[in-house]
C-alpha atoms as a PDB file:
ATOM      1  CA  MET A   1      68.806  -5.172  -6.243  1.00  0.00           C
ATOM      2  CA  THR A   2      70.076  -2.738  -3.643  1.00  0.00           C
ATOM      3  CA  GLU A   3      67.844  -1.047  -1.134  1.00  0.00           C
ATOM      4  CA  GLN A   4      67.942   2.737  -1.158  1.00  0.00           C
ATOM      5  CA  PRO A   5      67.486   4.212   2.322  1.00  0.00           C
ATOM      6  CA  ASP A   6      64.348   6.284   2.700  1.00  0.00           C
ATOM      7  CA  THR A   7      65.354   9.939   2.666  1.00  0.00           C
ATOM      8  CA  PHE A   8      62.797  10.639   5.401  1.00  0.00           C
ATOM      9  CA  VAL A   9      64.297   8.145   7.840  1.00  0.00           C
ATOM     10  CA  ARG A  10      66.884   9.715  10.103  1.00  0.00           C
ATOM     11  CA  GLU A  11      69.773   7.825  11.554  1.00  0.00           C
ATOM     12  CA  LEU A  12      69.335   7.472  15.301  1.00  0.00           C
ATOM     13  CA  ALA A  13      72.860   8.770  15.803  1.00  0.00           C
ATOM     14  CA  ASP A  14      71.862  12.028  14.117  1.00  0.00           C
ATOM     15  CA  ILE A  15      68.977  12.728  16.493  1.00  0.00           C
ATOM     16  CA  PRO A  16      69.911  14.892  19.502  1.00  0.00           C
ATOM     17  CA  ALA A  17      69.514  13.195  22.887  1.00  0.00           C
ATOM     18  CA  VAL A  18      66.982  15.791  24.059  1.00  0.00           C
ATOM     19  CA  GLU A  19      64.736  14.863  21.131  1.00  0.00           C
ATOM     20  CA  VAL A  20      64.999  11.126  21.841  1.00  0.00           C
ATOM     21  CA  ILE A  21      64.214  11.667  25.532  1.00  0.00           C
ATOM     22  CA  SER A  22      61.349  14.052  24.752  1.00  0.00           C
ATOM     23  CA  ARG A  23      59.812  11.639  22.253  1.00  0.00           C
ATOM     24  CA  ALA A  24      60.044   8.799  24.761  1.00  0.00           C
ATOM     25  CA  ALA A  25      58.389  10.988  27.406  1.00  0.00           C
ATOM     26  CA  VAL A  26      55.572  11.946  25.040  1.00  0.00           C
ATOM     27  CA  MET A  27      55.002   8.288  24.148  1.00  0.00           C
ATOM     28  CA  LEU A  28      54.826   7.347  27.842  1.00  0.00           C
ATOM     29  CA  MET A  29      52.459  10.266  28.531  1.00  0.00           C
ATOM     30  CA  SER A  30      50.186   9.206  25.683  1.00  0.00           C
ATOM     31  CA  SER A  31      50.161   5.622  26.878  1.00  0.00           C
ATOM     32  CA  ALA A  32      49.337   6.659  30.447  1.00  0.00           C
ATOM     33  CA  ALA A  33      46.509   8.910  29.253  1.00  0.00           C
ATOM     34  CA  GLU A  34      45.032   6.037  27.229  1.00  0.00           C
ATOM     35  CA  LYS A  35      45.317   3.659  30.166  1.00  0.00           C
ATOM     36  CA  LEU A  36      43.593   6.216  32.403  1.00  0.00           C
ATOM     37  CA  GLY A  37      40.755   6.399  29.871  1.00  0.00           C
ATOM     38  CA  LEU A  38      41.410  10.090  29.229  1.00  0.00           C
ATOM     39  CA  ALA A  39      41.082   9.669  25.471  1.00  0.00           C
ATOM     40  CA  ASP A  40      37.441   8.647  25.847  1.00  0.00           C
ATOM     41  CA  GLU A  41      34.507  10.965  26.291  1.00  0.00           C
ATOM     42  CA  ASP A  42      33.818   9.535  29.755  1.00  0.00           C
ATOM     43  CA  PRO A  43      37.001   8.206  31.379  1.00  0.00           C
ATOM     44  CA  ASP A  44      34.976   6.604  34.196  1.00  0.00           C
ATOM     45  CA  THR A  45      33.294   4.208  31.758  1.00  0.00           C
ATOM     46  CA  SER A  46      36.242   3.728  29.408  1.00  0.00           C
ATOM     47  CA  SER A  47      36.830   0.151  28.330  1.00  0.00           C
ATOM     48  CA  ARG A  48      40.514   1.059  27.982  1.00  0.00           C
ATOM     49  CA  ARG A  49      40.974   2.113  31.586  1.00  0.00           C
ATOM     50  CA  ASP A  50      43.583  -0.040  33.304  1.00  0.00           C
ATOM     51  CA  LEU A  51      44.958   1.593  36.434  1.00  0.00           C
ATOM     52  CA  ASP A  52      47.537  -1.125  37.065  1.00  0.00           C
ATOM     53  CA  GLU A  53      49.041  -0.514  33.617  1.00  0.00           C
ATOM     54  CA  ALA A  54      48.726   3.259  34.035  1.00  0.00           C
ATOM     55  CA  ARG A  55      50.662   3.053  37.325  1.00  0.00           C
ATOM     56  CA  ARG A  56      53.525   1.262  35.579  1.00  0.00           C
ATOM     57  CA  VAL A  57      53.736   3.714  32.701  1.00  0.00           C
ATOM     58  CA  ILE A  58      53.513   6.775  34.964  1.00  0.00           C
ATOM     59  CA  THR A  59      56.259   5.373  37.189  1.00  0.00           C
ATOM     60  CA  ALA A  60      58.478   4.753  34.148  1.00  0.00           C
ATOM     61  CA  LEU A  61      57.796   8.306  32.943  1.00  0.00           C
ATOM     62  CA  ALA A  62      58.674   9.717  36.368  1.00  0.00           C
ATOM     63  CA  GLY A  63      61.955   7.808  36.369  1.00  0.00           C
ATOM     64  CA  LEU A  64      62.836   9.055  32.894  1.00  0.00           C
ATOM     65  CA  VAL A  65      61.957  12.658  33.708  1.00  0.00           C
ATOM     66  CA  THR A  66      63.824  12.639  37.015  1.00  0.00           C
ATOM     67  CA  ALA A  67      66.925  11.066  35.497  1.00  0.00           C
ATOM     68  CA  SER A  68      67.036  13.364  32.478  1.00  0.00           C
ATOM     69  CA  VAL A  69      65.647  16.697  33.710  1.00  0.00           C
ATOM     70  CA  GLU A  70      69.043  18.406  33.559  1.00  0.00           C
ATOM     71  CA  TYR A  71      69.298  17.634  29.832  1.00  0.00           C
ATOM     72  CA  LEU A  72      65.781  18.666  28.823  1.00  0.00           C
ATOM     73  CA  GLY A  73      66.318  22.416  28.975  1.00  0.00           C
ATOM     74  CA  PRO A  74      63.127  24.309  28.085  1.00  0.00           C
ATOM     75  CA  HIS A  75      61.298  20.999  27.549  1.00  0.00           C
ATOM     76  CA  ALA A  76      61.604  20.076  31.234  1.00  0.00           C
ATOM     77  CA  GLY A  77      58.784  22.302  32.500  1.00  0.00           C
ATOM     78  CA  PRO A  78      56.046  21.114  30.143  1.00  0.00           C
ATOM     79  CA  ILE A  79      57.068  17.469  30.533  1.00  0.00           C
ATOM     80  CA  ARG A  80      57.030  17.762  34.336  1.00  0.00           C
ATOM     81  CA  GLU A  81      53.615  19.445  34.212  1.00  0.00           C
ATOM     82  CA  GLY A  82      52.304  16.650  31.999  1.00  0.00           C
ATOM     83  CA  LEU A  83      53.635  14.055  34.427  1.00  0.00           C
ATOM     84  CA  GLN A  84      52.010  15.786  37.403  1.00  0.00           C
ATOM     85  CA  SER A  85      48.700  16.026  35.546  1.00  0.00           C
ATOM     86  CA  LEU A  86      48.800  12.278  34.912  1.00  0.00           C
ATOM     87  CA  GLN A  87      49.671  11.603  38.551  1.00  0.00           C
ATOM     88  CA  ARG A  88      46.689  13.717  39.661  1.00  0.00           C
ATOM     89  CA  ALA A  89      44.401  12.028  37.133  1.00  0.00           C
ATOM     90  CA  PHE A  90      45.496   8.650  38.482  1.00  0.00           C
ATOM     91  CA  ARG A  91      44.689   9.729  42.034  1.00  0.00           C
ATOM     92  CA  GLU A  92      41.242  10.967  40.944  1.00  0.00           C
ATOM     93  CA  ALA A  93      40.534   7.749  39.037  1.00  0.00           C
ATOM     94  CA  SER A  94      41.475   5.488  41.945  1.00  0.00           C
ATOM     95  CA  ALA A  95      38.698   4.091  44.110  1.00  0.00           C
ATOM     96  CA  HIS A  96      41.156   4.089  47.025  1.00  0.00           C
ATOM     97  CA  PRO A  97      43.767   6.786  46.287  1.00  0.00           C
ATOM     98  CA  ASP A  98      47.329   6.211  47.431  1.00  0.00           C
ATOM     99  CA  GLU A  99      48.689   8.285  50.282  1.00  0.00           C
ATOM    100  CA  PRO A 100      50.671  11.340  49.125  1.00  0.00           C
ATOM    101  CA  GLY A 101      54.146  10.144  48.212  1.00  0.00           C
ATOM    102  CA  LYS A 102      52.943   6.588  47.481  1.00  0.00           C
ATOM    103  CA  GLY A 103      51.283   7.201  44.099  1.00  0.00           C
ATOM    104  CA  PRO A 104      52.777   6.207  40.755  1.00  0.00           C
ATOM    105  CA  GLY A 105      56.192   7.736  40.246  1.00  0.00           C
ATOM    106  CA  GLU A 106      56.069   9.716  43.480  1.00  0.00           C
ATOM    107  CA  LYS A 107      59.131   7.912  44.826  1.00  0.00           C
ATOM    108  CA  TYR A 108      60.982   9.813  42.075  1.00  0.00           C
ATOM    109  CA  THR A 109      59.069  13.100  41.983  1.00  0.00           C
ATOM    110  CA  GLY A 110      57.965  13.507  45.580  1.00  0.00           C
ATOM    111  CA  PRO A 111      54.317  13.815  46.659  1.00  0.00           C
ATOM    112  CA  VAL A 112      51.804  15.171  44.157  1.00  0.00           C
ATOM    113  CA  TYR A 113      48.628  16.678  45.582  1.00  0.00           C
END
């Protein structure tokens, strides 16, 4: 019996780099939002809130965005805005906010106020 490839599955080689990078960025943004508790009605009481994990994901997102911004074309602006929104949300969620320039990913993006 031979396996027939699913016609809906695309070969990774056929997917443009900008789409792969954008999808990775969206996945990191979604993960950070979950870890900040933003998916819950009240983020302050979210059982999913984990600022240590959120810091890691936001920093990874910032590195990806900074390294690939020249390839993102029209996608760069919205992805950068999403990153900055997550950085601000992290600062607001922190009991002791980091100094400007010391927050998650700010070593790549510069200070976010």
